[in-house]
Amino acid sequence: MKLAAFLLRYFRHYVGWAMVAAVAALLYGILTAGIVALIEPIFGEVLLAGEHSPVGLTVGEIEPQQGDAGTEQVGDMASRMKRFAAHFQLKDRLDDGYESLKKRFGINETNVVYFLPLLVVGIFLSRSLANFVSGYSFQRIGLGMTNDLRNDLYRRVLTQSSRFHAAHPSGELISRVVNDVGVMQSAVSYQVVDLVQQTLTLLFLVALLLSTHFQLAITCLVVTPIFLFPIVRFGSGMRKSSHRSQERMADLANLVGEGVRGHRVVKAFGMEGFEIEKFRRATKRHLRVNLWAQMLSTLSSPVVESLGVIGVAVLLVYAGLQIRAGALSAPLFVAFLINLFWMYEPIRKLNKVNLVLQQALAAAHRVQDVIQVPNEIREAPDAGTLETVEEDVHFKDVSFAYEKQPVLENVSLRIRKGEVVALVGPSGAGKSTLVNLLPRFFDPNSGGIEIDGIDIRELTLKSLRSLIGLVTQDTVLFDDSIRANIGYGRSDLPLEQIREAAAAAYADDFIMQTPSGYDTRVGEAGVHLSGGQRQRLAIARALLKNAPILILDEATSQLDSESEALVQKALSTLMAGRTTLVIAHRLSTVMNADRIVVMDGGKIVEQGDHEELLAVGGLYRRLYDLQFEA
Ligand code: ADP
């Protein structure tokens, strides 16, 4: 999908606000032109009224003087200008409006001294109001749109397959949801308001300029492309470096994440220096990209400003000559100059808008890239539900590859209801991959999995996953109370039931010893729990879910023997009566399983019970000797 269509999807809900914003911005532009149009009467009728100046003299009134070749030329130009100026009526209209206002309020040469300043105040206040309304409306659109986008993005990221998550490290995704959407938000909230408001203002000011003094205005506008060229160049440069800067930032986030999570490994291998150096190189790359982006950004204003000053100087010379020749009145010229200077502000703002919008576009592209990855795990349109397992879970001729290299090859495995199957095998054999296929974290490339003869792709994800309890090696605890962590997804449960599950998982005792019992916070910012304690919380969580199928990935890390015994007892409670697939690392689990399935290189190589497999003297025997006898 094109970026514009993508953004339009989020803009749809804010059309009402956009209309309010546009009307207010239009008013703002007109009122700005109105103020500038009052400059001439301010000088002509209020400030210079007592002096000998050609008050009210307009271009059309300047008559060419006879016999003077130079002024004849001026007169020629004047009449030509008059004809051209007729096309641009804005100044005439504003002047007419002003005159009719004066008539209506009975303004004469004396009381105009009070009337004009009052009028200026009135217009200014209205303009401020329009500014506020359009500013707020754009904020409303910007904040609202990016809010929707962020929610959408998070929903997509969270429902994506594990394959997607393997390809997009968490640092990158965090950067998309937090930073990139943030960049888009400030662009829409603060920059688009300028884009619309200042563009309109600029258009009105240009029209006013042209209708004030056509030729001078044209000369002035010819200079404009000289401004535009560097603006465009800086814009494209900024876009590229902003993209790179965001990428480097994601690298940094990944490195920090890796280092902090793995700090023990880093220390154990004495690799602090190496990791710090790696990080230093990454920050250096980030710094370089950022400095370049900053240089472009800060250089852009001075360059454009310098060019502007040169342009103004040229115009000044031209105008000076015209005034000397009597082709211009002083108030008109002052009005013209002020008009010109007022145009500088929108141009300056639009210049900045361009840069920031380029950044935001780059961010939008990155967000779109993530949001548009199709979710490979899709529900069948007529997906059904299944309440429980009556017969078996059947892996039928399953093959799978993360990329090209096959990880599972024609694996067939049938687990009867209530059976405990232990998966063993060397690391990389494909055990985790196999169990991850069951809750559809991935889909197999060929073959399929059936529960009671129904292909799991024919079930809703909700129904399928409600059948499966999952206890993984590293227990994920959320930054919440112990109670909420055990009852994850079951906030309706009374404390008694939570306690029951915790007690069955041998977790109640240690929970009661924490500072606030079941209300103690765990997770990121919470109290520290040992590996065994965390596992027992996960077991309690799974007990409470009470799913008929259980996937267990036993912790490889050694627990102390008391913890180990408690975890073991808790696991036995959990496995009782459930159809269980356990990636086994402990001898006791292997011994107690109904069946042991030995995997190697993505295939099932041996099956049987402990004694049978030992007798065969194959891979299981070797693993047994290696792992359990040592
Ligand atoms: P086990 O659980 O038996 O140790 P895994 O199922 O974790 O084995 O891994 C099987 C193979 O798949 C290994 O060669 C591993 O490198 C590869 N693998 C695992 N996860 C991914 C992934 N997210 N992307 C690509 N390859 C992967």
XYZ file of C-alpha atoms in Angstrom, residues 12-13 46 123 145 190 216 223 235 252 255 292 299 332-333 335 346 348 432 465 493 525 559-560 567 574 585 625:
28
model
C -10.351 9.175 8.223
C -11.716 9.609 11.736
C -2.154 58.222 11.368
C -7.938 41.962 13.867
C -4.050 9.679 14.756
C 3.146 20.898 15.298
C 8.384 45.121 -7.544
C 14.380 35.623 -6.264
C 15.275 18.184 2.939
C 22.202 0.818 20.487
C 23.300 -3.797 22.358
C 25.675 15.038 10.169
C 23.112 24.863 8.427
C 2.984 52.278 -0.032
C 6.601 51.307 -0.056
C 3.595 48.678 3.418
C 6.019 31.711 6.763
C 11.181 30.249 7.423
C 11.634 -26.243 21.024
C -4.391 -21.631 22.936
C -10.630 -15.150 40.212
C 10.567 -3.257 39.197
C 18.421 -25.135 40.858
C 19.577 -25.818 44.396
C 9.754 -27.568 41.529
C 0.746 -29.934 37.190
C 16.643 -31.988 30.995
C 25.933 -41.274 29.882
